Amino acid sequence: MRRLQRIFQDRIFLRLIDKGERLVAKLLAAVLFLVLAVAALKFTVEVMLQLIDPARRWVGEGLIAVLGDLLNLLIAIEVLQNITSYLRRHVVQIELVLLTAITAVARKVIVLPPNAENKPMLVVGLGVAVLCLAAAFWMVRRVNEAELSKRDGAARREPARWFQEPGHSPAAGADGPH
């Protein structure tokens, strides 16, 4: 019972949760990579077979289908980048998530079925989604740029530090700290 109480102490418990999150993220990344590799291989083979077929029509719906599949693969790559970015930095990068969502909406717009103009609410909804995602991306980018320039500005106002060892003078062409 005492050991169980110790596990549920805040620091230990949060460390266990953190390790569990990282393990799940690694598992998801590995599975997604495998799925992505198989899907890319199948996509390549399918396109090659279609290229050989003289009866295949590439204009119109055939091209739209290929573009839709290709964009699905790109979206999967972006999701994999989101996961690996989380593993590297241990934070979810909202810019990557928004770019993935923008790509997904763009894919939806590109592969709209014929007669989609007969569904005005669908077109309006996709337009609103594009505007909201673009606005969110713009706001996040501005905040990130403002924080970066604030850090750069603070670094310029701080006094310069000398990292050279005392008693050593950098000579022209000499190796060592300059």
PDB file of C-alpha atoms in Angstrom:
ATOM      1  CA  MET A   1       0.000   0.000   0.000  1.00  0.00           C
ATOM      2  CA  ARG A   2       2.855   2.358   0.842  1.00  0.00           C
ATOM      3  CA  ARG A   3       4.455   1.730  -2.560  1.00  0.00           C
ATOM      4  CA  LEU A   4       1.163   2.562  -4.285  1.00  0.00           C
ATOM      5  CA  GLN A   5       0.958   5.837  -2.349  1.00  0.00           C
ATOM      6  CA  ARG A   6       4.512   6.637  -3.425  1.00  0.00           C
ATOM      7  CA  ILE A   7       3.645   6.016  -7.100  1.00  0.00           C
ATOM      8  CA  PHE A   8       0.758   8.474  -6.884  1.00  0.00           C
ATOM      9  CA  GLN A   9       2.924  11.296  -5.579  1.00  0.00           C
ATOM     10  CA  ASP A  10       2.797  14.156  -8.048  1.00  0.00           C
ATOM     11  CA  ARG A  11       6.366  14.032  -9.365  1.00  0.00           C
ATOM     12  CA  ILE A  12       6.542  10.232  -9.707  1.00  0.00           C
ATOM     13  CA  PHE A  13       3.049   9.982 -11.160  1.00  0.00           C
ATOM     14  CA  LEU A  14       3.711  12.713 -13.717  1.00  0.00           C
ATOM     15  CA  ARG A  15       6.995  11.058 -14.696  1.00  0.00           C
ATOM     16  CA  LEU A  16       5.135   7.765 -15.291  1.00  0.00           C
ATOM     17  CA  ILE A  17       2.479   9.539 -17.350  1.00  0.00           C
ATOM     18  CA  ASP A  18       5.209  11.303 -19.347  1.00  0.00           C
ATOM     19  CA  LYS A  19       6.966   8.014 -20.087  1.00  0.00           C
ATOM     20  CA  GLY A  20       3.628   6.468 -21.070  1.00  0.00           C
ATOM     21  CA  GLU A  21       2.836   9.361 -23.429  1.00  0.00           C
ATOM     22  CA  ARG A  22       6.232   9.054 -25.094  1.00  0.00           C
ATOM     23  CA  LEU A  23       5.823   5.282 -25.451  1.00  0.00           C
ATOM     24  CA  VAL A  24       2.396   5.699 -27.071  1.00  0.00           C
ATOM     25  CA  ALA A  25       3.743   8.445 -29.375  1.00  0.00           C
ATOM     26  CA  LYS A  26       6.621   6.161 -30.439  1.00  0.00           C
ATOM     27  CA  LEU A  27       4.211   3.298 -31.073  1.00  0.00           C
ATOM     28  CA  LEU A  28       1.918   5.556 -33.126  1.00  0.00           C
ATOM     29  CA  ALA A  29       4.886   6.906 -35.105  1.00  0.00           C
ATOM     30  CA  ALA A  30       6.113   3.398 -35.904  1.00  0.00           C
ATOM     31  CA  VAL A  31       2.660   2.196 -36.968  1.00  0.00           C
ATOM     32  CA  LEU A  32       2.027   5.333 -39.020  1.00  0.00           C
ATOM     33  CA  PHE A  33       5.424   5.007 -40.704  1.00  0.00           C
ATOM     34  CA  LEU A  34       4.654   1.404 -41.630  1.00  0.00           C
ATOM     35  CA  VAL A  35       1.213   2.331 -42.969  1.00  0.00           C
ATOM     36  CA  LEU A  36       2.712   5.268 -44.862  1.00  0.00           C
ATOM     37  CA  ALA A  37       5.442   3.144 -46.436  1.00  0.00           C
ATOM     38  CA  VAL A  38       2.954   0.478 -47.575  1.00  0.00           C
ATOM     39  CA  ALA A  39       0.499   3.112 -48.843  1.00  0.00           C
ATOM     40  CA  ALA A  40       3.242   4.927 -50.776  1.00  0.00           C
ATOM     41  CA  LEU A  41       4.367   1.663 -52.341  1.00  0.00           C
ATOM     42  CA  LYS A  42       0.805   0.707 -53.313  1.00  0.00           C
ATOM     43  CA  PHE A  43       0.162   4.212 -54.656  1.00  0.00           C
ATOM     44  CA  THR A  44       3.311   4.073 -56.779  1.00  0.00           C
ATOM     45  CA  VAL A  45       2.454   0.640 -58.185  1.00  0.00           C
ATOM     46  CA  GLU A  46      -1.121   1.716 -58.896  1.00  0.00           C
ATOM     47  CA  VAL A  47      -0.023   4.862 -60.730  1.00  0.00           C
ATOM     48  CA  MET A  48       2.561   2.906 -62.737  1.00  0.00           C
ATOM     49  CA  LEU A  49      -0.073   0.355 -63.782  1.00  0.00           C
ATOM     50  CA  GLN A  50      -2.443   3.147 -64.752  1.00  0.00           C
ATOM     51  CA  LEU A  51       0.273   4.840 -66.811  1.00  0.00           C
ATOM     52  CA  ILE A  52       0.677   1.683 -68.875  1.00  0.00           C
ATOM     53  CA  ASP A  53      -3.067   1.391 -69.548  1.00  0.00           C
ATOM     54  CA  PRO A  54      -3.794   3.223 -72.836  1.00  0.00           C
ATOM     55  CA  ALA A  55      -7.508   3.369 -72.032  1.00  0.00           C
ATOM     56  CA  ARG A  56      -6.872   5.323 -68.841  1.00  0.00           C
ATOM     57  CA  ARG A  57      -8.114   8.893 -69.015  1.00  0.00           C
ATOM     58  CA  TRP A  58      -5.948  11.256 -66.954  1.00  0.00           C
ATOM     59  CA  VAL A  59      -7.995  14.384 -67.403  1.00  0.00           C
ATOM     60  CA  GLY A  60     -10.898  14.986 -65.036  1.00  0.00           C
ATOM     61  CA  GLU A  61     -11.851  12.470 -62.387  1.00  0.00           C
ATOM     62  CA  GLY A  62      -8.824  10.216 -62.962  1.00  0.00           C
ATOM     63  CA  LEU A  63      -6.426  13.036 -62.185  1.00  0.00           C
ATOM     64  CA  ILE A  64      -8.530  14.213 -59.245  1.00  0.00           C
ATOM     65  CA  ALA A  65      -8.428  10.699 -57.758  1.00  0.00           C
ATOM     66  CA  VAL A  66      -4.629  10.529 -58.079  1.00  0.00           C
ATOM     67  CA  LEU A  67      -4.257  13.992 -56.532  1.00  0.00           C
ATOM     68  CA  GLY A  68      -6.566  12.988 -53.679  1.00  0.00           C
ATOM     69  CA  ASP A  69      -4.502   9.886 -52.926  1.00  0.00           C
ATOM     70  CA  LEU A  70      -1.270  11.863 -53.154  1.00  0.00           C
ATOM     71  CA  LEU A  71      -2.591  14.524 -50.785  1.00  0.00           C
ATOM     72  CA  ASN A  72      -3.696  11.781 -48.368  1.00  0.00           C
ATOM     73  CA  LEU A  73      -0.095  10.564 -48.305  1.00  0.00           C
ATOM     74  CA  LEU A  74       1.180  14.102 -47.715  1.00  0.00           C
ATOM     75  CA  ILE A  75      -1.289  14.578 -44.862  1.00  0.00           C
ATOM     76  CA  ALA A  76      -0.080  11.320 -43.311  1.00  0.00           C
ATOM     77  CA  ILE A  77       3.522  12.569 -43.600  1.00  0.00           C
ATOM     78  CA  GLU A  78       2.519  15.799 -41.851  1.00  0.00           C
ATOM     79  CA  VAL A  79       0.850  13.832 -39.049  1.00  0.00           C
ATOM     80  CA  LEU A  80       4.041  11.777 -38.698  1.00  0.00           C
ATOM     81  CA  GLN A  81       6.005  15.033 -38.494  1.00  0.00           C
ATOM     82  CA  ASN A  82       3.634  16.211 -35.756  1.00  0.00           C
ATOM     83  CA  ILE A  83       4.308  13.051 -33.758  1.00  0.00           C
ATOM     84  CA  THR A  84       8.078  13.138 -34.233  1.00  0.00           C
ATOM     85  CA  SER A  85       8.132  16.844 -33.390  1.00  0.00           C
ATOM     86  CA  TYR A  86       6.314  16.025 -30.157  1.00  0.00           C
ATOM     87  CA  LEU A  87       8.905  13.359 -29.378  1.00  0.00           C
ATOM     88  CA  ARG A  88      11.794  15.765 -30.069  1.00  0.00           C
ATOM     89  CA  ARG A  89      10.521  18.857 -28.270  1.00  0.00           C
ATOM     90  CA  HIS A  90       7.885  17.361 -25.971  1.00  0.00           C
ATOM     91  CA  VAL A  91       5.372  19.989 -27.084  1.00  0.00           C
ATOM     92  CA  VAL A  92       2.663  19.968 -29.712  1.00  0.00           C
ATOM     93  CA  GLN A  93       3.620  22.518 -32.342  1.00  0.00           C
ATOM     94  CA  ILE A  94       0.413  24.278 -33.201  1.00  0.00           C
ATOM     95  CA  GLU A  95       1.800  25.629 -36.496  1.00  0.00           C
ATOM     96  CA  LEU A  96       2.343  22.075 -37.763  1.00  0.00           C
ATOM     97  CA  VAL A  97      -1.129  21.023 -36.638  1.00  0.00           C
ATOM     98  CA  LEU A  98      -2.692  24.002 -38.420  1.00  0.00           C
ATOM     99  CA  LEU A  99      -0.702  23.352 -41.595  1.00  0.00           C
ATOM    100  CA  THR A 100      -1.872  19.733 -41.543  1.00  0.00           C
ATOM    101  CA  ALA A 101      -5.464  20.882 -41.165  1.00  0.00           C
ATOM    102  CA  ILE A 102      -5.062  23.403 -43.997  1.00  0.00           C
ATOM    103  CA  THR A 103      -3.674  20.643 -46.230  1.00  0.00           C
ATOM    104  CA  ALA A 104      -6.625  18.398 -45.317  1.00  0.00           C
ATOM    105  CA  VAL A 105      -9.151  21.107 -46.183  1.00  0.00           C
ATOM    106  CA  ALA A 106      -7.277  21.874 -49.413  1.00  0.00           C
ATOM    107  CA  ARG A 107      -7.469  18.185 -50.297  1.00  0.00           C
ATOM    108  CA  LYS A 108     -11.206  18.235 -49.672  1.00  0.00           C
ATOM    109  CA  VAL A 109     -11.616  21.267 -51.923  1.00  0.00           C
ATOM    110  CA  ILE A 110      -9.509  19.688 -54.680  1.00  0.00           C
ATOM    111  CA  VAL A 111     -11.416  16.394 -54.685  1.00  0.00           C
ATOM    112  CA  LEU A 112     -14.887  17.900 -54.434  1.00  0.00           C
ATOM    113  CA  PRO A 113     -17.276  15.661 -56.335  1.00  0.00           C
ATOM    114  CA  PRO A 114     -18.938  16.867 -59.522  1.00  0.00           C
ATOM    115  CA  ASN A 115     -22.023  18.990 -58.866  1.00  0.00           C
ATOM    116  CA  ALA A 116     -20.655  20.158 -55.524  1.00  0.00           C
ATOM    117  CA  GLU A 117     -22.001  23.589 -56.455  1.00  0.00           C
ATOM    118  CA  ASN A 118     -25.445  22.091 -55.799  1.00  0.00           C
ATOM    119  CA  LYS A 119     -24.451  21.828 -52.142  1.00  0.00           C
ATOM    120  CA  PRO A 120     -23.863  25.474 -51.191  1.00  0.00           C
ATOM    121  CA  MET A 121     -23.571  24.734 -47.466  1.00  0.00           C
ATOM    122  CA  LEU A 122     -20.670  22.358 -48.154  1.00  0.00           C
ATOM    123  CA  VAL A 123     -18.838  24.994 -50.173  1.00  0.00           C
ATOM    124  CA  VAL A 124     -19.574  27.699 -47.579  1.00  0.00           C
ATOM    125  CA  GLY A 125     -18.444  25.395 -44.767  1.00  0.00           C
ATOM    126  CA  LEU A 126     -15.169  24.625 -46.523  1.00  0.00           C
ATOM    127  CA  GLY A 127     -14.648  28.335 -47.176  1.00  0.00           C
ATOM    128  CA  VAL A 128     -15.245  29.181 -43.520  1.00  0.00           C
ATOM    129  CA  ALA A 129     -12.874  26.379 -42.478  1.00  0.00           C
ATOM    130  CA  VAL A 130     -10.162  27.728 -44.789  1.00  0.00           C
ATOM    131  CA  LEU A 131     -10.590  31.269 -43.460  1.00  0.00           C
ATOM    132  CA  CYS A 132     -10.556  30.161 -39.814  1.00  0.00           C
ATOM    133  CA  LEU A 133      -7.503  27.946 -40.255  1.00  0.00           C
ATOM    134  CA  ALA A 134      -5.651  30.652 -42.193  1.00  0.00           C
ATOM    135  CA  ALA A 135      -6.495  33.241 -39.530  1.00  0.00           C
ATOM    136  CA  ALA A 136      -5.398  30.902 -36.746  1.00  0.00           C
ATOM    137  CA  PHE A 137      -2.148  30.137 -38.546  1.00  0.00           C
ATOM    138  CA  TRP A 138      -1.517  33.852 -39.122  1.00  0.00           C
ATOM    139  CA  MET A 139      -2.130  34.646 -35.430  1.00  0.00           C
ATOM    140  CA  VAL A 140       0.106  31.832 -34.192  1.00  0.00           C
ATOM    141  CA  ARG A 141       2.846  32.832 -36.628  1.00  0.00           C
ATOM    142  CA  ARG A 142       2.660  36.486 -35.500  1.00  0.00           C
ATOM    143  CA  VAL A 143       2.860  35.522 -31.829  1.00  0.00           C
ATOM    144  CA  ASN A 144       5.832  33.242 -32.505  1.00  0.00           C
ATOM    145  CA  GLU A 145       7.603  35.932 -34.532  1.00  0.00           C
ATOM    146  CA  ALA A 146       6.927  38.554 -31.831  1.00  0.00           C
ATOM    147  CA  GLU A 147       8.367  36.269 -29.140  1.00  0.00           C
ATOM    148  CA  LEU A 148      11.403  35.553 -31.294  1.00  0.00           C
ATOM    149  CA  SER A 149      12.066  39.229 -32.026  1.00  0.00           C
ATOM    150  CA  LYS A 150      11.563  40.073 -28.328  1.00  0.00           C
ATOM    151  CA  ARG A 151      14.196  37.468 -27.403  1.00  0.00           C
ATOM    152  CA  ASP A 152      16.543  38.761 -30.104  1.00  0.00           C
ATOM    153  CA  GLY A 153      16.011  42.346 -28.944  1.00  0.00           C
ATOM    154  CA  ALA A 154      16.733  41.409 -25.326  1.00  0.00           C
ATOM    155  CA  ALA A 155      19.900  39.617 -26.402  1.00  0.00           C
ATOM    156  CA  ARG A 156      21.075  42.758 -28.224  1.00  0.00           C
ATOM    157  CA  ARG A 157      20.453  44.998 -25.191  1.00  0.00           C
ATOM    158  CA  GLU A 158      22.340  42.766 -22.770  1.00  0.00           C
ATOM    159  CA  PRO A 159      26.019  43.529 -22.194  1.00  0.00           C
ATOM    160  CA  ALA A 160      28.432  41.552 -24.317  1.00  0.00           C
ATOM    161  CA  ARG A 161      30.123  38.681 -22.539  1.00  0.00           C
ATOM    162  CA  TRP A 162      33.679  37.633 -23.084  1.00  0.00           C
ATOM    163  CA  PHE A 163      34.051  33.863 -23.272  1.00  0.00           C
ATOM    164  CA  GLN A 164      37.777  33.826 -23.847  1.00  0.00           C
ATOM    165  CA  GLU A 165      39.991  32.331 -21.206  1.00  0.00           C
ATOM    166  CA  PRO A 166      41.901  34.952 -19.189  1.00  0.00           C
ATOM    167  CA  GLY A 167      45.461  35.483 -20.359  1.00  0.00           C
ATOM    168  CA  HIS A 168      44.856  34.286 -23.946  1.00  0.00           C
ATOM    169  CA  SER A 169      44.718  36.693 -26.818  1.00  0.00           C
ATOM    170  CA  PRO A 170      43.216  35.548 -30.111  1.00  0.00           C
ATOM    171  CA  ALA A 171      45.870  35.882 -32.772  1.00  0.00           C
ATOM    172  CA  ALA A 172      45.035  36.118 -36.430  1.00  0.00           C
ATOM    173  CA  GLY A 173      44.566  32.648 -37.836  1.00  0.00           C
ATOM    174  CA  ALA A 174      45.046  30.962 -34.446  1.00  0.00           C
ATOM    175  CA  ASP A 175      42.913  28.064 -33.426  1.00  0.00           C
ATOM    176  CA  GLY A 176      40.879  28.388 -30.268  1.00  0.00           C
ATOM    177  CA  PRO A 177      38.182  30.687 -28.903  1.00  0.00           C
ATOM    178  CA  HIS A 178      37.747  33.994 -30.690  1.00  0.00           C
TER     179      HIS A 178
END
